[in-house]
PDB file of C-alpha atoms and ligand atoms in Angstrom:
ATOM      1  CA  MET A   1       7.075  21.141  13.937  1.00  0.00           C
ATOM      2  CA  VAL A   2       5.914  17.682  12.361  1.00  0.00           C
ATOM      3  CA  ARG A   3       7.423  14.640  14.051  1.00  0.00           C
ATOM      4  CA  ARG A   4       9.237  12.128  11.540  1.00  0.00           C
ATOM      5  CA  VAL A   5       8.540   8.429  12.953  1.00  0.00           C
ATOM      6  CA  ILE A   6       8.635   4.955  12.371  1.00  0.00           C
ATOM      7  CA  LEU A   7       6.348   2.821  14.267  1.00  0.00           C
ATOM      8  CA  ASP A   8       7.729  -0.654  14.964  1.00  0.00           C
ATOM      9  CA  THR A   9       4.832  -3.064  15.826  1.00  0.00           C
ATOM     10  CA  ASP A  10       3.765  -6.651  16.522  1.00  0.00           C
ATOM     11  CA  THR A  11       0.254  -5.863  15.151  1.00  0.00           C
ATOM     12  CA  GLY A  12      -2.060  -7.187  17.268  1.00  0.00           C
ATOM     13  CA  VAL A  13      -5.101  -5.269  18.445  1.00  0.00           C
ATOM     14  CA  ASP A  14      -3.887  -2.276  20.446  1.00  0.00           C
ATOM     15  CA  ASP A  15      -0.888  -1.975  17.678  1.00  0.00           C
ATOM     16  CA  ALA A  16      -3.875  -1.537  15.124  1.00  0.00           C
ATOM     17  CA  LEU A  17      -5.470   1.210  17.187  1.00  0.00           C
ATOM     18  CA  ALA A  18      -1.782   2.770  17.605  1.00  0.00           C
ATOM     19  CA  ILE A  19      -1.480   2.691  13.935  1.00  0.00           C
ATOM     20  CA  LEU A  20      -4.827   4.673  13.234  1.00  0.00           C
ATOM     21  CA  LEU A  21      -3.936   7.202  15.918  1.00  0.00           C
ATOM     22  CA  ALA A  22      -0.635   7.670  14.328  1.00  0.00           C
ATOM     23  CA  MET A  23      -2.231   8.230  10.891  1.00  0.00           C
ATOM     24  CA  ARG A  24      -4.714  10.736  12.112  1.00  0.00           C
ATOM     25  CA  SER A  25      -2.323  12.814  13.932  1.00  0.00           C
ATOM     26  CA  PRO A  26      -1.156  15.638  11.877  1.00  0.00           C
ATOM     27  CA  GLU A  27       1.758  16.247  14.349  1.00  0.00           C
ATOM     28  CA  LEU A  28       3.395  13.118  12.853  1.00  0.00           C
ATOM     29  CA  HIS A  29       4.775  12.017   9.633  1.00  0.00           C
ATOM     30  CA  VAL A  30       4.818   8.139   9.507  1.00  0.00           C
ATOM     31  CA  GLU A  31       7.809   7.218   7.406  1.00  0.00           C
ATOM     32  CA  ALA A  32       7.128   3.619   7.662  1.00  0.00           C
ATOM     33  CA  ILE A  33       5.509   0.822   9.887  1.00  0.00           C
ATOM     34  CA  THR A  34       7.597  -2.277  10.487  1.00  0.00           C
ATOM     35  CA  ALA A  35       6.264  -5.571  11.833  1.00  0.00           C
ATOM     36  CA  VAL A  36       8.169  -7.828  14.379  1.00  0.00           C
ATOM     37  CA  SER A  37       7.003 -11.180  15.847  1.00  0.00           C
ATOM     38  CA  GLY A  38       5.257 -10.790  19.431  1.00  0.00           C
ATOM     39  CA  ASN A  39       1.592 -10.792  19.669  1.00  0.00           C
ATOM     40  CA  ILE A  40       1.553 -12.964  16.656  1.00  0.00           C
ATOM     41  CA  HIS A  41       3.980 -14.112  13.887  1.00  0.00           C
ATOM     42  CA  VAL A  42       5.573 -11.377  11.829  1.00  0.00           C
ATOM     43  CA  ASP A  43       3.736 -12.625   8.705  1.00  0.00           C
ATOM     44  CA  HIS A  44       0.395 -12.018  10.446  1.00  0.00           C
ATOM     45  CA  CYS A  45       1.500  -8.640  11.755  1.00  0.00           C
ATOM     46  CA  VAL A  46       2.411  -7.277   8.062  1.00  0.00           C
ATOM     47  CA  ARG A  47      -1.101  -8.411   7.070  1.00  0.00           C
ATOM     48  CA  ASN A  48      -2.562  -6.990   9.965  1.00  0.00           C
ATOM     49  CA  ILE A  49      -0.564  -3.558   9.244  1.00  0.00           C
ATOM     50  CA  LEU A  50      -1.899  -3.476   5.770  1.00  0.00           C
ATOM     51  CA  MET A  51      -5.648  -4.490   6.648  1.00  0.00           C
ATOM     52  CA  THR A  52      -5.658  -1.772   9.334  1.00  0.00           C
ATOM     53  CA  LEU A  53      -4.184   0.928   6.763  1.00  0.00           C
ATOM     54  CA  ASP A  54      -6.739  -0.061   4.412  1.00  0.00           C
ATOM     55  CA  VAL A  55      -9.637   1.142   6.797  1.00  0.00           C
ATOM     56  CA  LEU A  56      -8.401   4.900   6.328  1.00  0.00           C
ATOM     57  CA  ASP A  57      -8.878   6.456   3.239  1.00  0.00           C
ATOM     58  CA  LEU A  58      -5.163   7.709   2.942  1.00  0.00           C
ATOM     59  CA  ASP A  59      -3.624   9.812  -0.025  1.00  0.00           C
ATOM     60  CA  THR A  60      -0.226   8.133   0.739  1.00  0.00           C
ATOM     61  CA  MET A  61       0.811   5.134   2.424  1.00  0.00           C
ATOM     62  CA  PRO A  62       3.797   4.374   4.759  1.00  0.00           C
ATOM     63  CA  ASP A  63       6.243   2.044   3.866  1.00  0.00           C
ATOM     64  CA  VAL A  64       5.558  -1.274   5.383  1.00  0.00           C
ATOM     65  CA  ALA A  65       8.298  -3.775   5.857  1.00  0.00           C
ATOM     66  CA  ARG A  66       8.749  -7.393   7.612  1.00  0.00           C
ATOM     67  CA  GLY A  67      11.235  -7.603  10.192  1.00  0.00           C
ATOM     68  CA  GLU A  68      12.393 -10.617  12.807  1.00  0.00           C
ATOM     69  CA  SER A  69      10.487 -13.442  13.323  1.00  0.00           C
ATOM     70  CA  GLN A  70      12.309 -14.919  16.044  1.00  0.00           C
ATOM     71  CA  PRO A  71      13.426 -13.125  19.553  1.00  0.00           C
ATOM     72  CA  LEU A  72      17.250 -12.899  19.920  1.00  0.00           C
ATOM     73  CA  VAL A  73      17.744 -15.622  22.198  1.00  0.00           C
ATOM     74  CA  ASN A  74      14.388 -16.792  23.718  1.00  0.00           C
ATOM     75  CA  PRO A  75      11.719 -19.091  22.087  1.00  0.00           C
ATOM     76  CA  LEU A  76       8.713 -17.227  20.446  1.00  0.00           C
ATOM     77  CA  THR A  77       6.089 -16.038  22.736  1.00  0.00           C
ATOM     78  CA  PHE A  78       2.816 -15.137  21.391  1.00  0.00           C
ATOM     79  CA  ALA A  79      -0.394 -13.628  22.569  1.00  0.00           C
ATOM     80  CA  ASP A  80      -3.024 -14.984  20.260  1.00  0.00           C
ATOM     81  CA  ASP A  81      -5.076 -15.759  23.217  1.00  0.00           C
ATOM     82  CA  ILE A  82      -5.626 -11.946  23.641  1.00  0.00           C
ATOM     83  CA  HIS A  83      -5.377 -10.743  20.047  1.00  0.00           C
ATOM     84  CA  GLY A  84      -7.289 -13.702  18.405  1.00  0.00           C
ATOM     85  CA  GLY A  85      -5.707 -16.304  15.870  1.00  0.00           C
ATOM     86  CA  ASP A  86      -5.038 -13.732  13.304  1.00  0.00           C
ATOM     87  CA  GLY A  87      -3.785 -11.094  15.819  1.00  0.00           C
ATOM     88  CA  LEU A  88      -6.774  -9.023  14.738  1.00  0.00           C
ATOM     89  CA  GLY A  89      -9.744 -10.254  16.782  1.00  0.00           C
ATOM     90  CA  ASN A  90     -10.085 -12.723  13.644  1.00  0.00           C
ATOM     91  CA  ILE A  91     -12.120 -10.076  11.466  1.00  0.00           C
ATOM     92  CA  SER A  92     -11.388 -12.188   8.418  1.00  0.00           C
ATOM     93  CA  ASP A  93     -14.028 -14.260   9.550  1.00  0.00           C
ATOM     94  CA  LEU A  94     -16.654 -11.345   9.452  1.00  0.00           C
ATOM     95  CA  LEU A  95     -19.012 -11.482   6.591  1.00  0.00           C
ATOM     96  CA  ASP A  96     -21.703  -9.178   5.287  1.00  0.00           C
ATOM     97  CA  ALA A  97     -25.466 -10.301   4.664  1.00  0.00           C
ATOM     98  CA  ASP A  98     -24.335 -11.517   1.327  1.00  0.00           C
ATOM     99  CA  GLY A  99     -21.558 -13.769   2.764  1.00  0.00           C
ATOM    100  CA  VAL A 100     -18.742 -11.265   1.496  1.00  0.00           C
ATOM    101  CA  ARG A 101     -15.988 -10.734   3.804  1.00  0.00           C
ATOM    102  CA  LEU A 102     -16.250  -7.391   5.683  1.00  0.00           C
ATOM    103  CA  TYR A 103     -12.340  -7.263   5.635  1.00  0.00           C
ATOM    104  CA  PRO A 104     -10.740  -8.710   2.544  1.00  0.00           C
ATOM    105  CA  ASP A 105      -7.319  -9.607   2.389  1.00  0.00           C
ATOM    106  CA  PRO A 106      -5.024  -6.475   1.752  1.00  0.00           C
ATOM    107  CA  ALA A 107      -2.973  -6.004  -1.304  1.00  0.00           C
ATOM    108  CA  ASN A 108       0.639  -7.053  -1.007  1.00  0.00           C
ATOM    109  CA  ARG A 109       2.307  -3.671  -0.392  1.00  0.00           C
ATOM    110  CA  VAL A 110       5.158  -4.859   1.431  1.00  0.00           C
ATOM    111  CA  SER A 111       8.553  -3.280   1.038  1.00  0.00           C
ATOM    112  CA  PRO A 112      11.242  -5.702  -0.362  1.00  0.00           C
ATOM    113  CA  LYS A 113      13.539  -4.292   2.233  1.00  0.00           C
ATOM    114  CA  HIS A 114      13.920  -6.103   5.922  1.00  0.00           C
ATOM    115  CA  ALA A 115      12.700  -3.813   8.562  1.00  0.00           C
ATOM    116  CA  VAL A 116      16.261  -3.487   9.883  1.00  0.00           C
ATOM    117  CA  ASP A 117      17.558  -2.351   6.773  1.00  0.00           C
ATOM    118  CA  LEU A 118      14.714   0.176   6.181  1.00  0.00           C
ATOM    119  CA  ILE A 119      14.913   1.678   9.547  1.00  0.00           C
ATOM    120  CA  LEU A 120      19.074   2.117   9.171  1.00  0.00           C
ATOM    121  CA  GLU A 121      18.442   3.622   5.546  1.00  0.00           C
ATOM    122  CA  ARG A 122      15.705   6.087   6.837  1.00  0.00           C
ATOM    123  CA  ILE A 123      18.111   7.445   9.726  1.00  0.00           C
ATOM    124  CA  HIS A 124      20.701   8.016   7.075  1.00  0.00           C
ATOM    125  CA  THR A 125      18.259   9.830   5.152  1.00  0.00           C
ATOM    126  CA  TYR A 126      17.059  11.903   8.181  1.00  0.00           C
ATOM    127  CA  PRO A 127      19.860  11.941  10.975  1.00  0.00           C
ATOM    128  CA  ASP A 128      18.933  13.452  14.061  1.00  0.00           C
ATOM    129  CA  GLU A 129      15.166  14.088  12.700  1.00  0.00           C
ATOM    130  CA  LEU A 130      13.784  10.616  12.848  1.00  0.00           C
ATOM    131  CA  SER A 131      12.097   8.875  16.269  1.00  0.00           C
ATOM    132  CA  LEU A 132      11.130   5.445  16.605  1.00  0.00           C
ATOM    133  CA  ILE A 133       8.053   4.282  18.234  1.00  0.00           C
ATOM    134  CA  ALA A 134       8.474   0.827  19.358  1.00  0.00           C
ATOM    135  CA  VAL A 135       5.145  -1.122  20.740  1.00  0.00           C
ATOM    136  CA  GLY A 136       6.165  -4.652  20.138  1.00  0.00           C
ATOM    137  CA  PRO A 137       9.259  -6.914  21.449  1.00  0.00           C
ATOM    138  CA  LEU A 138      12.430  -4.951  20.628  1.00  0.00           C
ATOM    139  CA  THR A 139      14.074  -7.451  18.300  1.00  0.00           C
ATOM    140  CA  ASN A 140      14.007  -5.366  15.168  1.00  0.00           C
ATOM    141  CA  VAL A 141      15.575  -2.367  17.292  1.00  0.00           C
ATOM    142  CA  ALA A 142      18.346  -4.503  18.785  1.00  0.00           C
ATOM    143  CA  ARG A 143      19.024  -5.985  15.346  1.00  0.00           C
ATOM    144  CA  ALA A 144      19.591  -2.476  13.711  1.00  0.00           C
ATOM    145  CA  ILE A 145      21.777  -1.673  16.871  1.00  0.00           C
ATOM    146  CA  ILE A 146      23.883  -4.714  16.504  1.00  0.00           C
ATOM    147  CA  LYS A 147      24.088  -4.080  12.838  1.00  0.00           C
ATOM    148  CA  ASN A 148      24.984  -0.354  12.871  1.00  0.00           C
ATOM    149  CA  PRO A 149      25.188   0.964  16.516  1.00  0.00           C
ATOM    150  CA  VAL A 150      26.817   4.483  15.075  1.00  0.00           C
ATOM    151  CA  ARG A 151      23.911   4.849  12.741  1.00  0.00           C
ATOM    152  CA  MET A 152      21.243   4.002  15.359  1.00  0.00           C
ATOM    153  CA  ARG A 153      22.525   6.840  17.640  1.00  0.00           C
ATOM    154  CA  ARG A 154      21.495   9.334  15.011  1.00  0.00           C
ATOM    155  CA  LEU A 155      17.804   8.629  16.046  1.00  0.00           C
ATOM    156  CA  SER A 156      16.278  11.299  18.156  1.00  0.00           C
ATOM    157  CA  GLU A 157      14.566   8.956  20.544  1.00  0.00           C
ATOM    158  CA  ILE A 158      12.995   5.622  20.974  1.00  0.00           C
ATOM    159  CA  ILE A 159       9.685   5.633  22.507  1.00  0.00           C
ATOM    160  CA  ILE A 160       9.003   2.300  23.828  1.00  0.00           C
ATOM    161  CA  MET A 161       5.559   0.810  25.073  1.00  0.00           C
ATOM    162  CA  GLY A 162       7.033  -1.714  27.739  1.00  0.00           C
ATOM    163  CA  GLY A 163       7.941  -2.620  31.370  1.00  0.00           C
ATOM    164  CA  ALA A 164       6.334  -2.298  34.765  1.00  0.00           C
ATOM    165  CA  PHE A 165       8.029   0.101  37.089  1.00  0.00           C
ATOM    166  CA  GLU A 166       5.680   0.252  40.112  1.00  0.00           C
ATOM    167  CA  THR A 167       2.959  -2.185  39.340  1.00  0.00           C
ATOM    168  CA  TYR A 168       2.901  -5.849  38.373  1.00  0.00           C
ATOM    169  CA  GLY A 169       3.702  -7.313  34.836  1.00  0.00           C
ATOM    170  CA  ASN A 170       0.822  -8.556  32.482  1.00  0.00           C
ATOM    171  CA  MET A 171       2.913 -11.735  31.522  1.00  0.00           C
ATOM    172  CA  THR A 172       4.400 -12.634  34.678  1.00  0.00           C
ATOM    173  CA  PRO A 173       3.840 -11.003  38.211  1.00  0.00           C
ATOM    174  CA  THR A 174       7.230  -8.714  37.381  1.00  0.00           C
ATOM    175  CA  SER A 175       7.237  -8.363  33.556  1.00  0.00           C
ATOM    176  CA  GLU A 176       5.170  -6.855  30.704  1.00  0.00           C
ATOM    177  CA  PHE A 177       4.944  -8.839  27.577  1.00  0.00           C
ATOM    178  CA  ASN A 178       7.153  -6.913  25.025  1.00  0.00           C
ATOM    179  CA  LEU A 179      10.166  -7.054  27.205  1.00  0.00           C
ATOM    180  CA  TYR A 180       9.276 -10.660  28.408  1.00  0.00           C
ATOM    181  CA  ALA A 181       9.066 -11.852  24.678  1.00  0.00           C
ATOM    182  CA  ASP A 182      12.723 -10.533  24.218  1.00  0.00           C
ATOM    183  CA  PRO A 183      14.521  -9.350  27.181  1.00  0.00           C
ATOM    184  CA  HIS A 184      17.959  -9.560  25.374  1.00  0.00           C
ATOM    185  CA  ALA A 185      16.876  -7.163  22.766  1.00  0.00           C
ATOM    186  CA  ALA A 186      15.506  -4.765  25.339  1.00  0.00           C
ATOM    187  CA  GLN A 187      18.918  -5.016  27.239  1.00  0.00           C
ATOM    188  CA  VAL A 188      20.541  -4.056  23.904  1.00  0.00           C
ATOM    189  CA  VAL A 189      18.539  -1.125  23.541  1.00  0.00           C
ATOM    190  CA  CYS A 190      18.956   0.100  27.120  1.00  0.00           C
ATOM    191  CA  ASP A 191      22.774  -0.050  26.547  1.00  0.00           C
ATOM    192  CA  ALA A 192      22.621   1.886  23.395  1.00  0.00           C
ATOM    193  CA  GLY A 193      23.129   5.238  24.340  1.00  0.00           C
ATOM    194  CA  ILE A 194      20.039   6.195  22.564  1.00  0.00           C
ATOM    195  CA  PRO A 195      17.618   8.720  24.092  1.00  0.00           C
ATOM    196  CA  LEU A 196      14.615   6.376  25.779  1.00  0.00           C
ATOM    197  CA  VAL A 197      11.259   7.013  26.810  1.00  0.00           C
ATOM    198  CA  PHE A 198       9.352   3.940  28.327  1.00  0.00           C
ATOM    199  CA  VAL A 199       5.590   3.776  28.372  1.00  0.00           C
ATOM    200  CA  PRO A 200       4.966   1.267  30.840  1.00  0.00           C
ATOM    201  CA  LEU A 201       1.995  -0.596  32.178  1.00  0.00           C
ATOM    202  CA  ASP A 202       1.993   1.917  35.262  1.00  0.00           C
ATOM    203  CA  VAL A 203       0.479   4.382  32.791  1.00  0.00           C
ATOM    204  CA  THR A 204      -1.052   2.313  29.832  1.00  0.00           C
ATOM    205  CA  MET A 205      -3.263   0.307  32.422  1.00  0.00           C
ATOM    206  CA  LYS A 206      -4.791   3.502  33.435  1.00  0.00           C
ATOM    207  CA  SER A 207      -5.747   4.235  29.752  1.00  0.00           C
ATOM    208  CA  ILE A 208      -9.088   2.454  29.030  1.00  0.00           C
ATOM    209  CA  LEU A 209     -11.521   2.419  26.102  1.00  0.00           C
ATOM    210  CA  THR A 210     -14.896   1.367  27.539  1.00  0.00           C
ATOM    211  CA  THR A 211     -17.423  -0.964  25.729  1.00  0.00           C
ATOM    212  CA  ASP A 212     -19.815   1.834  26.072  1.00  0.00           C
ATOM    213  CA  MET A 213     -17.338   4.277  23.968  1.00  0.00           C
ATOM    214  CA  ILE A 214     -16.626   1.255  21.544  1.00  0.00           C
ATOM    215  CA  THR A 215     -20.387   1.012  20.716  1.00  0.00           C
ATOM    216  CA  ARG A 216     -21.357   4.575  20.885  1.00  0.00           C
ATOM    217  CA  TYR A 217     -18.737   5.446  18.225  1.00  0.00           C
ATOM    218  CA  ALA A 218     -19.279   2.510  16.083  1.00  0.00           C
ATOM    219  CA  ASP A 219     -22.982   3.376  15.831  1.00  0.00           C
ATOM    220  CA  LEU A 220     -22.278   6.841  14.213  1.00  0.00           C
ATOM    221  CA  GLY A 221     -20.697   4.545  11.448  1.00  0.00           C
ATOM    222  CA  THR A 222     -17.322   5.941  10.573  1.00  0.00           C
ATOM    223  CA  PRO A 223     -15.414   3.037   8.987  1.00  0.00           C
ATOM    224  CA  ALA A 224     -12.460   3.298  11.629  1.00  0.00           C
ATOM    225  CA  ALA A 225     -14.970   3.292  14.772  1.00  0.00           C
ATOM    226  CA  VAL A 226     -16.829   0.054  13.248  1.00  0.00           C
ATOM    227  CA  PHE A 227     -13.272  -1.451  12.593  1.00  0.00           C
ATOM    228  CA  VAL A 228     -12.196  -0.685  16.158  1.00  0.00           C
ATOM    229  CA  ARG A 229     -15.626  -2.316  17.441  1.00  0.00           C
ATOM    230  CA  ASP A 230     -14.893  -5.552  15.059  1.00  0.00           C
ATOM    231  CA  CYS A 231     -11.139  -6.084  15.855  1.00  0.00           C
ATOM    232  CA  THR A 232     -11.618  -5.478  19.916  1.00  0.00           C
ATOM    233  CA  GLU A 233     -14.391  -8.000  20.578  1.00  0.00           C
ATOM    234  CA  GLN A 234     -12.040 -10.607  21.753  1.00  0.00           C
ATOM    235  CA  TYR A 235      -9.818  -8.353  23.145  1.00  0.00           C
ATOM    236  CA  VAL A 236     -12.496  -6.773  25.127  1.00  0.00           C
ATOM    237  CA  GLU A 237     -13.691 -10.190  26.354  1.00  0.00           C
ATOM    238  CA  PHE A 238     -10.078 -11.120  27.666  1.00  0.00           C
ATOM    239  CA  HIS A 239     -10.269  -7.586  29.450  1.00  0.00           C
ATOM    240  CA  ARG A 240     -13.454  -8.415  30.915  1.00  0.00           C
ATOM    241  CA  GLN A 241     -12.498 -12.015  32.265  1.00  0.00           C
ATOM    242  CA  HIS A 242      -9.017 -11.262  33.158  1.00  0.00           C
ATOM    243  CA  ARG A 243      -8.492  -7.642  34.047  1.00  0.00           C
ATOM    244  CA  ASP A 244     -11.971  -6.926  35.488  1.00  0.00           C
ATOM    245  CA  VAL A 245     -12.218  -4.033  33.011  1.00  0.00           C
ATOM    246  CA  ASP A 246     -15.257  -3.549  30.504  1.00  0.00           C
ATOM    247  CA  GLY A 247     -13.349  -2.302  27.712  1.00  0.00           C
ATOM    248  CA  CYS A 248      -9.594  -2.529  26.925  1.00  0.00           C
ATOM    249  CA  PHE A 249      -6.287  -1.097  27.533  1.00  0.00           C
ATOM    250  CA  LEU A 250      -4.904   1.346  25.124  1.00  0.00           C
ATOM    251  CA  HIS A 251      -1.141   0.326  25.534  1.00  0.00           C
ATOM    252  CA  ASP A 252       0.320   1.068  21.998  1.00  0.00           C
ATOM    253  CA  PRO A 253      -1.838   4.024  21.248  1.00  0.00           C
ATOM    254  CA  LEU A 254      -0.668   5.819  24.431  1.00  0.00           C
ATOM    255  CA  ALA A 255       2.940   5.521  23.339  1.00  0.00           C
ATOM    256  CA  VAL A 256       1.899   7.045  20.044  1.00  0.00           C
ATOM    257  CA  ALA A 257       0.395   9.949  21.725  1.00  0.00           C
ATOM    258  CA  VAL A 258       3.324  10.373  23.898  1.00  0.00           C
ATOM    259  CA  ALA A 259       5.206  11.172  20.742  1.00  0.00           C
ATOM    260  CA  PHE A 260       3.410  14.406  20.258  1.00  0.00           C
ATOM    261  CA  GLN A 261       1.846  15.191  23.442  1.00  0.00           C
ATOM    262  CA  GLU A 262       4.140  14.768  26.274  1.00  0.00           C
ATOM    263  CA  ASN A 263       2.109  16.806  28.564  1.00  0.00           C
ATOM    264  CA  LEU A 264      -0.343  13.916  28.913  1.00  0.00           C
ATOM    265  CA  VAL A 265       2.088  12.316  31.269  1.00  0.00           C
ATOM    266  CA  THR A 266       4.561  12.836  33.763  1.00  0.00           C
ATOM    267  CA  MET A 267       8.072  11.462  33.230  1.00  0.00           C
ATOM    268  CA  ALA A 268      10.995  10.671  35.738  1.00  0.00           C
ATOM    269  CA  PRO A 269      14.549  10.265  34.566  1.00  0.00           C
ATOM    270  CA  ALA A 270      16.125   6.833  35.365  1.00  0.00           C
ATOM    271  CA  ARG A 271      18.757   4.259  34.711  1.00  0.00           C
ATOM    272  CA  VAL A 272      16.766   1.164  33.221  1.00  0.00           C
ATOM    273  CA  ASP A 273      17.852  -2.154  32.712  1.00  0.00           C
ATOM    274  CA  VAL A 274      16.056  -5.349  31.882  1.00  0.00           C
ATOM    275  CA  GLU A 275      16.782  -8.707  33.534  1.00  0.00           C
ATOM    276  CA  THR A 276      17.677 -11.553  31.129  1.00  0.00           C
ATOM    277  CA  ALA A 277      18.655 -14.424  33.191  1.00  0.00           C
ATOM    278  CA  GLY A 278      15.996 -14.519  36.156  1.00  0.00           C
ATOM    279  CA  ASP A 279      14.210 -17.843  36.316  1.00  0.00           C
ATOM    280  CA  LEU A 280      11.176 -15.876  37.849  1.00  0.00           C
ATOM    281  CA  THR A 281      11.750 -12.398  36.761  1.00  0.00           C
ATOM    282  CA  SER A 282      13.159 -12.724  32.997  1.00  0.00           C
ATOM    283  CA  GLY A 283      11.892  -9.430  31.121  1.00  0.00           C
ATOM    284  CA  MET A 284      11.644  -7.245  34.293  1.00  0.00           C
ATOM    285  CA  THR A 285      12.690  -3.632  34.202  1.00  0.00           C
ATOM    286  CA  VAL A 286      15.119  -3.184  36.898  1.00  0.00           C
ATOM    287  CA  SER A 287      15.252   0.385  37.834  1.00  0.00           C
ATOM    288  CA  ASP A 288      16.148   2.752  40.806  1.00  0.00           C
ATOM    289  CA  LEU A 289      13.505   5.222  40.940  1.00  0.00           C
ATOM    290  CA  ARG A 290      14.489   6.624  44.507  1.00  0.00           C
ATOM    291  CA  PRO A 291      15.481  10.132  45.068  1.00  0.00           C
ATOM    292  CA  SER A 292      18.773   8.973  46.031  1.00  0.00           C
ATOM    293  CA  ALA A 293      19.544   6.841  42.872  1.00  0.00           C
ATOM    294  CA  THR A 294      23.020   7.699  41.816  1.00  0.00           C
ATOM    295  CA  LEU A 295      23.483   5.634  38.304  1.00  0.00           C
ATOM    296  CA  PRO A 296      23.228   8.060  35.171  1.00  0.00           C
ATOM    297  CA  PRO A 297      19.764   7.787  33.599  1.00  0.00           C
ATOM    298  CA  ASN A 298      19.431   6.407  30.362  1.00  0.00           C
ATOM    299  CA  ALA A 299      15.576   6.866  30.112  1.00  0.00           C
ATOM    300  CA  ARG A 300      12.656   9.026  31.082  1.00  0.00           C
ATOM    301  CA  VAL A 301       9.893   6.660  32.404  1.00  0.00           C
ATOM    302  CA  CYS A 302       6.259   7.846  32.156  1.00  0.00           C
ATOM    303  CA  MET A 303       4.987   7.406  35.835  1.00  0.00           C
ATOM    304  CA  ARG A 304       1.371   9.328  35.747  1.00  0.00           C
ATOM    305  CA  LEU A 305      -1.133   9.925  33.090  1.00  0.00           C
ATOM    306  CA  ASP A 306      -3.975  12.430  32.558  1.00  0.00           C
ATOM    307  CA  ALA A 307      -6.056   9.224  31.440  1.00  0.00           C
ATOM    308  CA  ASP A 308      -9.495  11.261  30.745  1.00  0.00           C
ATOM    309  CA  ALA A 309      -7.383  13.718  28.482  1.00  0.00           C
ATOM    310  CA  PHE A 310      -5.703  10.818  26.494  1.00  0.00           C
ATOM    311  CA  VAL A 311      -8.945   8.714  26.024  1.00  0.00           C
ATOM    312  CA  THR A 312     -10.666  11.887  24.748  1.00  0.00           C
ATOM    313  CA  LEU A 313      -7.809  12.629  22.380  1.00  0.00           C
ATOM    314  CA  PHE A 314      -7.979   9.045  21.002  1.00  0.00           C
ATOM    315  CA  SER A 315     -11.863   9.256  20.521  1.00  0.00           C
ATOM    316  CA  GLU A 316     -11.750  12.411  18.714  1.00  0.00           C
ATOM    317  CA  ARG A 317      -8.799  11.379  16.628  1.00  0.00           C
ATOM    318  CA  VAL A 318      -9.586   7.637  15.814  1.00  0.00           C
ATOM    319  CA  LEU A 319     -13.468   7.011  16.538  1.00  0.00           C
ATOM    320  CA  SER A 320     -15.152  10.245  15.534  1.00  0.00           C
TER     321      SER A 320
HETATM  322  O1  LIG B   1       2.032  -5.508  27.236  1.00  0.00           O
HETATM  323  C1  LIG B   1       1.319  -4.803  26.182  1.00  0.00           C
HETATM  324  C2  LIG B   1       1.980  -4.805  24.946  1.00  0.00           C
HETATM  325  O2  LIG B   1       2.346  -6.186  24.538  1.00  0.00           O
HETATM  326  C3  LIG B   1       1.526  -4.308  23.914  1.00  0.00           C
HETATM  327  O3  LIG B   1       2.189  -3.708  22.979  1.00  0.00           O
HETATM  328  C4  LIG B   1       0.697  -5.338  23.225  1.00  0.00           C
HETATM  329  O4  LIG B   1       0.445  -5.127  21.941  1.00  0.00           O
HETATM  330  C5  LIG B   1       1.504  -6.246  23.425  1.00  0.00           C
HETATM  331  O5  LIG B   1       2.449  -6.264  22.278  1.00  0.00           O
HETATM  332 CA1  LIG B   2       2.168  -4.182  20.909  1.00  0.00          CA
END
C-alpha cells in the first residue's frame, strides 16, 4: 500500500537529502513539498526544493508551495552557518571547466497556492489517507491547524523531525532547532489531537553518512551522489568542527524513512509538550517517559534506531 504524503521542509541540506529519499521510495507518493522559513528564509527554501528535484530525472513533479516566512511569535532563527548562505552548501557558486554553473537556477514551478491552503485542500481530497512529514519548524502545520482544526484532524499522522528527549539539544543544551525556531507552533501541534510521531535527535544523531561513503558513491558518478557530495561539503565541515563527526547527521531523511519502514526504530508512547516561555529552555520537548507516567499519550517517540540498516537504505536508494 503506497503511503500518500506531503513533505513540509525548511530546505537546507538534510532536507534536500530527505527529498531525494522520498522521491526514490516507491512506498511513498509525494503529493507536495511545502516550504517554511527555518534553516534559511522560505524563498531560498522554495528555490532549494526545486533545485533538488531538478537533480532527479522525474516523470512527474510534486507540487511545490511557499509557506510561512515568520514563526508564530518568536523572531526568525536561521542556520545558514551550518547549511550555507543559500541553504544548500552554496552550490550555486560551483562552475564547470568552462565557467558554467553546475547547478543553474530552477524553472519557476511554484504553486500559486500558499502551503497552508494546499495542505488543507489535499486533506479535503484525501481525508484519512494523507500523512504529513514535517522536517522544519512547525509554523505551516500550526497555521493550518489554527485555520481549520477539524480538517487537520483528518490527517492520518504527522511525522515530526524534532525534539530531544534523553539527549542534549543542538541549538541550546535543551532544545533541538526545529522546535526551538518556533516553539509556539510546536505546542499548537502537540495540542491538536492529531496522531504524532517524533523523530528526535536521540535517533537522528545516530544516523551518520560518512565522508568515505559520500566520496565513494560520488566517484561512481550518479547525479544524485554528485549532488550530495556538492551540497554537503559545508554541512560536513560543521559536523567535523562542532560534532566530532567525519560526515553528517541524516536528521530529515530518517523522518522520511520512518514513514515507510517503522521497523528501523523503536517507539514509545508519551505525552509530549514543548516549552514556550522558558528563558533557558524555550523549545525543549517536555515528556514523561517513565513507566509510571499517567498522562494520556499524544505521540509516539522514536527512542532507538537500527543505524546501519537506515544508512544502508539511504545509500542504496539515493546514492547508488
Ligand atoms: O535539528 C535538526 C533539524 O533542524 C533538521 O530538520 C535541520 O534541517 C534543521 O531544520
Ligand atoms: Ca529541516
